[in-house]
Amino acid sequence: MAAGPRRDTRGIVDAPDLFAHVRFRRREPAAALRPYLEHYWLIDWDLTEPYAAHVVPHPSVNLVFQRYEAGDGPRERSGYAEVAGVDPGLFARKLAGRGRVCGVQFRPGGFRPFAPGRPVSAWTGLRSDAAAALRLPPPVRGVLDADDENARVTALDAFLLALEPRPDPQATLAMAVVDRVRTDRTVLRVDRLARDAGLSARSLQRLFSAYVGVGPKWVILRYRIHEALERAGSDPAVDWARLAADLGYSDQAHLVRDFTATVGVPPTAFAPR
């Protein structure tokens, strides 16, 4: 596993525009939590005009502490915490006025040790109150009221360590398999992924349902779209036919269909942004 938080912008639609509107940071969790967590992500904003943020989510569960001073109700304005399961679609959030979000991104496969009572697929597509989802009430004020971001990280560390995640060989296997999909561009087929993991395709499907929340085919597609997004964002003149070949697609049309279905616009509409 790489040392320190990721530095890429994969999944963020138009990352330069987002970073021009909000203050975004990633922070590393305590050492005992790193086998299960990708990183903490911290966002603060103070906007004179509303701004819509869009993300193509990772196959990860997130624990999200959030406050929106221009929110519609007292809960949003005072702050709350929720468990966000893997989001199958494009996530969009309108930001206005001042606000703060402090998130915990679990590694794909890394959330189950903190909530072992349910398969991770039970959370997919849902946003659930964290106090009801986890064994302990989350420290909403302790995280969101701290202006010092080191204090926010300390509060997140203390809460997650108190949940006492237990080592789980199946979680470790799931995290390793997903990490291979993310880092090895040649992984394109579920049967090969299962064979290399020493599992049948059916066993791999069960593992992903219990520990990741979505199927292996979905994960393969999502990481390929993430790479396409990042390449298009850095090069508006990207050669989509060549990119399709680089990502293992049989033709450009297949990539265009998947990209459009995931991002909501075709590559030709996205790239100029």
mmCIF file of C-alpha atoms in Angstrom:
data_model
loop_
_atom_site.group_PDB
_atom_site.id
_atom_site.type_symbol
_atom_site.label_atom_id
_atom_site.label_comp_id
_atom_site.label_asym_id
_atom_site.label_seq_id
_atom_site.Cartn_x
_atom_site.Cartn_y
_atom_site.Cartn_z
ATOM 1 C CA MET A 1 0.000 0.000 0.000
ATOM 2 C CA ALA A 2 1.249 3.481 -0.841
ATOM 3 C CA ALA A 3 2.506 5.680 1.981
ATOM 4 C CA GLY A 4 0.405 8.739 2.746
ATOM 5 C CA PRO A 5 -2.895 9.847 1.213
ATOM 6 C CA ARG A 6 -3.451 9.572 -2.528
ATOM 7 C CA ARG A 7 -2.597 12.670 -4.535
ATOM 8 C CA ASP A 8 -4.605 11.926 -7.666
ATOM 9 C CA THR A 9 -7.959 13.537 -8.461
ATOM 10 C CA ARG A 10 -9.659 10.427 -9.823
ATOM 11 C CA GLY A 11 -13.404 10.591 -9.539
ATOM 12 C CA ILE A 12 -13.613 14.373 -9.192
ATOM 13 C CA VAL A 13 -15.356 15.903 -12.192
ATOM 14 C CA ASP A 14 -13.477 19.083 -13.168
ATOM 15 C CA ALA A 15 -11.094 19.020 -10.199
ATOM 16 C CA PRO A 16 -9.421 22.397 -10.982
ATOM 17 C CA ASP A 17 -12.814 24.110 -10.876
ATOM 18 C CA LEU A 18 -13.726 22.427 -7.575
ATOM 19 C CA PHE A 19 -10.408 23.405 -5.993
ATOM 20 C CA ALA A 20 -10.963 27.001 -7.098
ATOM 21 C CA HIS A 21 -14.178 27.098 -5.054
ATOM 22 C CA VAL A 22 -13.359 25.042 -1.946
ATOM 23 C CA ARG A 23 -10.392 24.257 0.275
ATOM 24 C CA PHE A 24 -9.759 20.524 -0.132
ATOM 25 C CA ARG A 25 -7.223 18.441 1.801
ATOM 26 C CA ARG A 26 -6.506 14.786 2.438
ATOM 27 C CA ARG A 27 -5.050 13.668 5.768
ATOM 28 C CA GLU A 28 -3.602 10.384 6.934
ATOM 29 C CA PRO A 29 -5.299 8.484 9.780
ATOM 30 C CA ALA A 30 -3.592 6.901 12.786
ATOM 31 C CA ALA A 31 -1.275 3.994 11.962
ATOM 32 C CA ALA A 32 -3.645 1.369 13.420
ATOM 33 C CA LEU A 33 -6.411 2.558 11.069
ATOM 34 C CA ARG A 34 -4.426 2.662 7.825
ATOM 35 C CA PRO A 35 -5.042 -0.979 6.881
ATOM 36 C CA TYR A 36 -8.757 -0.118 6.625
ATOM 37 C CA LEU A 37 -8.830 3.539 5.506
ATOM 38 C CA GLU A 38 -7.772 5.351 2.353
ATOM 39 C CA HIS A 39 -7.585 8.741 4.055
ATOM 40 C CA TYR A 40 -9.570 11.522 5.676
ATOM 41 C CA TRP A 41 -10.828 14.254 3.347
ATOM 42 C CA LEU A 42 -11.549 17.752 4.589
ATOM 43 C CA ILE A 43 -13.468 20.443 2.696
ATOM 44 C CA ASP A 44 -14.285 24.019 3.774
ATOM 45 C CA TRP A 45 -15.954 26.712 1.695
ATOM 46 C CA ASP A 46 -17.171 30.299 1.923
ATOM 47 C CA LEU A 47 -18.943 31.164 -1.326
ATOM 48 C CA THR A 48 -20.610 34.306 -2.601
ATOM 49 C CA GLU A 49 -22.390 32.306 -5.335
ATOM 50 C CA PRO A 50 -23.706 28.724 -5.199
ATOM 51 C CA TYR A 51 -21.513 26.036 -6.705
ATOM 52 C CA ALA A 52 -22.391 22.474 -7.763
ATOM 53 C CA ALA A 53 -19.762 19.806 -7.096
ATOM 54 C CA HIS A 54 -19.829 16.504 -9.011
ATOM 55 C CA VAL A 55 -17.991 13.284 -8.181
ATOM 56 C CA VAL A 56 -17.920 9.840 -9.756
ATOM 57 C CA PRO A 57 -17.596 7.913 -6.474
ATOM 58 C CA HIS A 58 -15.013 5.269 -5.680
ATOM 59 C CA PRO A 59 -16.233 1.799 -4.644
ATOM 60 C CA SER A 60 -15.802 2.927 -1.039
ATOM 61 C CA VAL A 61 -18.004 3.481 1.979
ATOM 62 C CA ASN A 62 -17.571 6.928 3.548
ATOM 63 C CA LEU A 63 -18.354 8.246 7.021
ATOM 64 C CA VAL A 64 -19.240 11.895 6.477
ATOM 65 C CA PHE A 65 -19.495 14.718 9.022
ATOM 66 C CA GLN A 66 -21.088 17.780 7.437
ATOM 67 C CA ARG A 67 -22.449 21.230 8.140
ATOM 68 C CA TYR A 68 -24.146 23.577 5.651
ATOM 69 C CA GLU A 69 -24.825 27.021 7.121
ATOM 70 C CA ALA A 70 -27.203 27.717 4.212
ATOM 71 C CA GLY A 71 -28.897 24.340 4.637
ATOM 72 C CA ASP A 72 -32.619 23.749 4.434
ATOM 73 C CA GLY A 73 -33.118 22.567 8.018
ATOM 74 C CA PRO A 74 -31.659 22.780 11.534
ATOM 75 C CA ARG A 75 -29.924 19.404 11.151
ATOM 76 C CA GLU A 76 -27.908 20.593 8.151
ATOM 77 C CA ARG A 77 -27.111 23.925 9.765
ATOM 78 C CA SER A 78 -25.987 22.461 13.109
ATOM 79 C CA GLY A 79 -24.145 19.475 11.622
ATOM 80 C CA TYR A 80 -24.632 15.738 11.405
ATOM 81 C CA ALA A 81 -22.836 12.513 10.493
ATOM 82 C CA GLU A 82 -23.906 9.748 8.136
ATOM 83 C CA VAL A 83 -22.599 6.542 6.658
ATOM 84 C CA ALA A 84 -22.631 6.797 2.859
ATOM 85 C CA GLY A 85 -22.599 3.441 1.112
ATOM 86 C CA VAL A 86 -21.054 2.977 -2.310
ATOM 87 C CA ASP A 87 -22.894 5.346 -4.645
ATOM 88 C CA PRO A 88 -23.673 3.626 -7.974
ATOM 89 C CA GLY A 89 -24.262 6.907 -9.834
ATOM 90 C CA LEU A 90 -22.868 10.395 -10.226
ATOM 91 C CA PHE A 91 -22.877 12.251 -6.899
ATOM 92 C CA ALA A 92 -23.828 15.942 -7.041
ATOM 93 C CA ARG A 93 -24.031 18.454 -4.187
ATOM 94 C CA LYS A 94 -24.902 22.136 -4.318
ATOM 95 C CA LEU A 95 -22.694 24.230 -2.029
ATOM 96 C CA ALA A 96 -23.691 27.716 -0.895
ATOM 97 C CA GLY A 97 -22.610 30.181 1.765
ATOM 98 C CA ARG A 98 -20.245 28.661 4.321
ATOM 99 C CA GLY A 99 -19.859 25.017 5.188
ATOM 100 C CA ARG A 100 -17.587 22.202 6.232
ATOM 101 C CA VAL A 101 -17.348 18.495 5.467
ATOM 102 C CA CYS A 102 -14.989 16.032 7.126
ATOM 103 C CA GLY A 103 -15.028 12.585 5.568
ATOM 104 C CA VAL A 104 -13.540 9.174 6.209
ATOM 105 C CA GLN A 105 -12.965 7.179 3.035
ATOM 106 C CA PHE A 106 -12.632 3.490 3.821
ATOM 107 C CA ARG A 107 -10.656 1.246 1.531
ATOM 108 C CA PRO A 108 -12.949 -0.818 -0.686
ATOM 109 C CA GLY A 109 -13.449 -3.814 1.595
ATOM 110 C CA GLY A 110 -12.294 -1.943 4.706
ATOM 111 C CA PHE A 111 -15.604 -0.827 6.210
ATOM 112 C CA ARG A 112 -16.969 -4.221 7.281
ATOM 113 C CA PRO A 113 -14.624 -4.604 10.306
ATOM 114 C CA PHE A 114 -16.198 -1.424 11.776
ATOM 115 C CA ALA A 115 -19.770 -2.637 11.191
ATOM 116 C CA PRO A 116 -19.557 -6.441 11.009
ATOM 117 C CA GLY A 117 -23.262 -7.084 11.489
ATOM 118 C CA ARG A 118 -24.327 -6.458 7.885
ATOM 119 C CA PRO A 119 -22.908 -7.141 4.416
ATOM 120 C CA VAL A 120 -21.576 -3.965 2.849
ATOM 121 C CA SER A 121 -24.051 -4.379 -0.027
ATOM 122 C CA ALA A 122 -26.779 -3.512 2.503
ATOM 123 C CA TRP A 123 -25.402 0.056 2.564
ATOM 124 C CA THR A 124 -25.017 0.472 -1.210
ATOM 125 C CA GLY A 125 -26.817 3.531 -2.554
ATOM 126 C CA LEU A 126 -27.903 4.578 0.955
ATOM 127 C CA ARG A 127 -26.977 7.410 3.298
ATOM 128 C CA SER A 128 -27.723 6.336 6.872
ATOM 129 C CA ASP A 129 -27.567 8.181 10.183
ATOM 130 C CA ALA A 130 -24.168 7.314 11.656
ATOM 131 C CA ALA A 131 -25.442 7.097 15.235
ATOM 132 C CA ALA A 132 -27.837 4.327 14.193
ATOM 133 C CA ALA A 133 -25.378 2.603 11.858
ATOM 134 C CA LEU A 134 -22.403 2.333 14.229
ATOM 135 C CA ARG A 135 -22.006 1.082 17.801
ATOM 136 C CA LEU A 136 -21.014 4.473 19.214
ATOM 137 C CA PRO A 137 -22.475 7.965 18.716
ATOM 138 C CA PRO A 138 -20.207 9.966 16.398
ATOM 139 C CA PRO A 139 -18.507 13.107 17.798
ATOM 140 C CA VAL A 140 -20.227 15.545 15.434
ATOM 141 C CA ARG A 141 -19.394 18.688 17.410
ATOM 142 C CA GLY A 142 -15.878 17.492 18.192
ATOM 143 C CA VAL A 143 -15.120 17.068 14.501
ATOM 144 C CA LEU A 144 -16.994 19.988 12.926
ATOM 145 C CA ASP A 145 -16.426 22.663 15.596
ATOM 146 C CA ALA A 146 -12.618 22.366 15.544
ATOM 147 C CA ASP A 147 -11.053 25.082 13.390
ATOM 148 C CA ASP A 148 -7.665 23.379 13.783
ATOM 149 C CA GLU A 149 -7.693 20.555 11.255
ATOM 150 C CA ASN A 150 -5.223 18.569 13.373
ATOM 151 C CA ALA A 151 -7.891 18.513 16.086
ATOM 152 C CA ARG A 152 -10.424 17.242 13.551
ATOM 153 C CA VAL A 153 -8.079 14.415 12.564
ATOM 154 C CA THR A 154 -7.465 13.573 16.228
ATOM 155 C CA ALA A 155 -11.220 13.404 16.884
ATOM 156 C CA LEU A 156 -11.747 11.129 13.876
ATOM 157 C CA ASP A 157 -8.875 8.864 14.965
ATOM 158 C CA ALA A 158 -10.235 8.573 18.503
ATOM 159 C CA PHE A 159 -13.754 7.705 17.335
ATOM 160 C CA LEU A 160 -12.702 5.067 14.817
ATOM 161 C CA LEU A 161 -10.218 3.449 17.191
ATOM 162 C CA ALA A 162 -12.975 3.237 19.821
ATOM 163 C CA LEU A 163 -14.999 1.108 17.368
ATOM 164 C CA GLU A 164 -12.215 -1.493 17.737
ATOM 165 C CA PRO A 165 -12.065 -2.947 14.221
ATOM 166 C CA ARG A 166 -10.963 -6.571 14.290
ATOM 167 C CA PRO A 167 -8.625 -8.090 11.693
ATOM 168 C CA ASP A 168 -10.668 -10.033 9.150
ATOM 169 C CA PRO A 169 -8.912 -12.209 6.537
ATOM 170 C CA GLN A 170 -11.836 -11.832 4.142
ATOM 171 C CA ALA A 171 -11.665 -8.025 4.400
ATOM 172 C CA THR A 172 -7.924 -8.202 3.742
ATOM 173 C CA LEU A 173 -8.528 -10.366 0.672
ATOM 174 C CA ALA A 174 -11.247 -8.058 -0.645
ATOM 175 C CA MET A 175 -9.011 -4.992 -0.228
ATOM 176 C CA ALA A 176 -6.135 -6.725 -2.039
ATOM 177 C CA VAL A 177 -8.324 -7.804 -4.963
ATOM 178 C CA VAL A 178 -9.836 -4.331 -5.414
ATOM 179 C CA ASP A 179 -6.402 -2.722 -5.175
ATOM 180 C CA ARG A 180 -5.250 -4.943 -7.998
ATOM 181 C CA VAL A 181 -8.149 -3.765 -10.169
ATOM 182 C CA ARG A 182 -7.235 -0.167 -9.399
ATOM 183 C CA THR A 183 -3.522 -0.502 -10.164
ATOM 184 C CA ASP A 184 -3.392 -3.161 -12.909
ATOM 185 C CA ARG A 185 -4.854 -1.873 -16.161
ATOM 186 C CA THR A 186 -4.788 -5.349 -17.700
ATOM 187 C CA VAL A 187 -7.488 -6.638 -15.323
ATOM 188 C CA LEU A 188 -10.596 -6.526 -17.497
ATOM 189 C CA ARG A 189 -12.449 -9.781 -16.840
ATOM 190 C CA VAL A 190 -14.072 -11.112 -13.679
ATOM 191 C CA ASP A 191 -13.155 -14.732 -14.413
ATOM 192 C CA ARG A 192 -9.468 -13.871 -14.639
ATOM 193 C CA LEU A 193 -9.621 -11.750 -11.481
ATOM 194 C CA ALA A 194 -11.280 -14.628 -9.629
ATOM 195 C CA ARG A 195 -8.765 -17.165 -10.898
ATOM 196 C CA ASP A 196 -5.802 -15.004 -9.881
ATOM 197 C CA ALA A 197 -7.349 -14.606 -6.394
ATOM 198 C CA GLY A 198 -7.761 -18.382 -6.089
ATOM 199 C CA LEU A 199 -11.562 -18.157 -6.113
ATOM 200 C CA SER A 200 -14.410 -19.190 -8.334
ATOM 201 C CA ALA A 201 -16.304 -16.364 -10.045
ATOM 202 C CA ARG A 202 -19.282 -17.077 -7.774
ATOM 203 C CA SER A 203 -17.122 -16.910 -4.622
ATOM 204 C CA LEU A 204 -15.631 -13.630 -5.801
ATOM 205 C CA GLN A 205 -19.124 -12.212 -6.308
ATOM 206 C CA ARG A 206 -20.081 -13.243 -2.760
ATOM 207 C CA LEU A 207 -16.901 -11.715 -1.352
ATOM 208 C CA PHE A 208 -17.574 -8.401 -3.085
ATOM 209 C CA SER A 209 -21.200 -8.343 -1.949
ATOM 210 C CA ALA A 210 -20.218 -8.947 1.664
ATOM 211 C CA TYR A 211 -17.160 -6.695 1.854
ATOM 212 C CA VAL A 212 -17.145 -4.176 -1.023
ATOM 213 C CA GLY A 213 -20.834 -3.544 -1.669
ATOM 214 C CA VAL A 214 -20.802 -3.801 -5.466
ATOM 215 C CA GLY A 215 -19.786 -6.536 -7.907
ATOM 216 C CA PRO A 216 -16.291 -7.001 -9.367
ATOM 217 C CA LYS A 217 -17.449 -6.121 -12.897
ATOM 218 C CA TRP A 218 -18.797 -2.797 -11.583
ATOM 219 C CA VAL A 219 -15.475 -2.077 -9.834
ATOM 220 C CA ILE A 220 -13.486 -2.800 -12.992
ATOM 221 C CA LEU A 221 -15.677 -0.418 -14.986
ATOM 222 C CA ARG A 222 -15.591 2.316 -12.363
ATOM 223 C CA TYR A 223 -11.797 2.419 -12.172
ATOM 224 C CA ARG A 224 -11.486 2.528 -15.956
ATOM 225 C CA ILE A 225 -13.906 5.483 -16.052
ATOM 226 C CA HIS A 226 -11.919 7.192 -13.292
ATOM 227 C CA GLU A 227 -8.792 6.944 -15.409
ATOM 228 C CA ALA A 228 -10.629 8.249 -18.468
ATOM 229 C CA LEU A 229 -11.895 11.221 -16.436
ATOM 230 C CA GLU A 230 -8.437 12.074 -15.171
ATOM 231 C CA ARG A 231 -6.863 11.791 -18.624
ATOM 232 C CA ALA A 232 -9.588 13.933 -20.201
ATOM 233 C CA GLY A 233 -9.294 16.521 -17.442
ATOM 234 C CA SER A 234 -5.557 16.922 -17.982
ATOM 235 C CA ASP A 235 -5.688 16.832 -21.802
ATOM 236 C CA PRO A 236 -8.734 18.397 -23.543
ATOM 237 C CA ALA A 237 -7.369 17.092 -26.857
ATOM 238 C CA VAL A 238 -7.221 13.500 -25.613
ATOM 239 C CA ASP A 239 -7.342 10.858 -28.346
ATOM 240 C CA TRP A 240 -10.365 8.834 -27.250
ATOM 241 C CA ALA A 241 -9.692 5.957 -29.629
ATOM 242 C CA ARG A 242 -6.194 5.529 -28.234
ATOM 243 C CA LEU A 243 -7.440 5.962 -24.655
ATOM 244 C CA ALA A 244 -10.062 3.265 -25.236
ATOM 245 C CA ALA A 245 -7.319 0.898 -26.393
ATOM 246 C CA ASP A 246 -5.106 1.835 -23.425
ATOM 247 C CA LEU A 247 -7.967 1.015 -21.026
ATOM 248 C CA GLY A 248 -8.648 -2.328 -22.633
ATOM 249 C CA TYR A 249 -11.853 -1.465 -24.488
ATOM 250 C CA SER A 250 -12.579 -3.253 -27.734
ATOM 251 C CA ASP A 251 -13.434 0.044 -29.431
ATOM 252 C CA GLN A 252 -13.966 3.750 -28.791
ATOM 253 C CA ALA A 253 -17.764 3.464 -28.947
ATOM 254 C CA HIS A 254 -17.796 1.125 -25.943
ATOM 255 C CA LEU A 255 -15.796 3.597 -23.842
ATOM 256 C CA VAL A 256 -18.017 6.482 -24.954
ATOM 257 C CA ARG A 257 -21.153 4.573 -23.902
ATOM 258 C CA ASP A 258 -19.744 3.700 -20.475
ATOM 259 C CA PHE A 259 -18.403 7.227 -19.933
ATOM 260 C CA THR A 260 -21.721 8.843 -20.879
ATOM 261 C CA ALA A 261 -23.743 6.468 -18.695
ATOM 262 C CA THR A 262 -21.493 7.171 -15.675
ATOM 263 C CA VAL A 263 -20.670 10.873 -15.978
ATOM 264 C CA GLY A 264 -23.925 12.008 -17.565
ATOM 265 C CA VAL A 265 -22.383 13.698 -20.589
ATOM 266 C CA PRO A 266 -20.432 12.273 -23.554
ATOM 267 C CA PRO A 267 -16.658 12.757 -23.693
ATOM 268 C CA THR A 268 -17.009 15.453 -26.359
ATOM 269 C CA ALA A 269 -19.102 17.550 -23.958
ATOM 270 C CA PHE A 270 -16.805 16.920 -20.994
ATOM 271 C CA ALA A 271 -13.335 17.407 -22.474
ATOM 272 C CA PRO A 272 -13.544 21.144 -23.304
ATOM 273 C CA ARG A 273 -14.327 21.906 -19.642
#
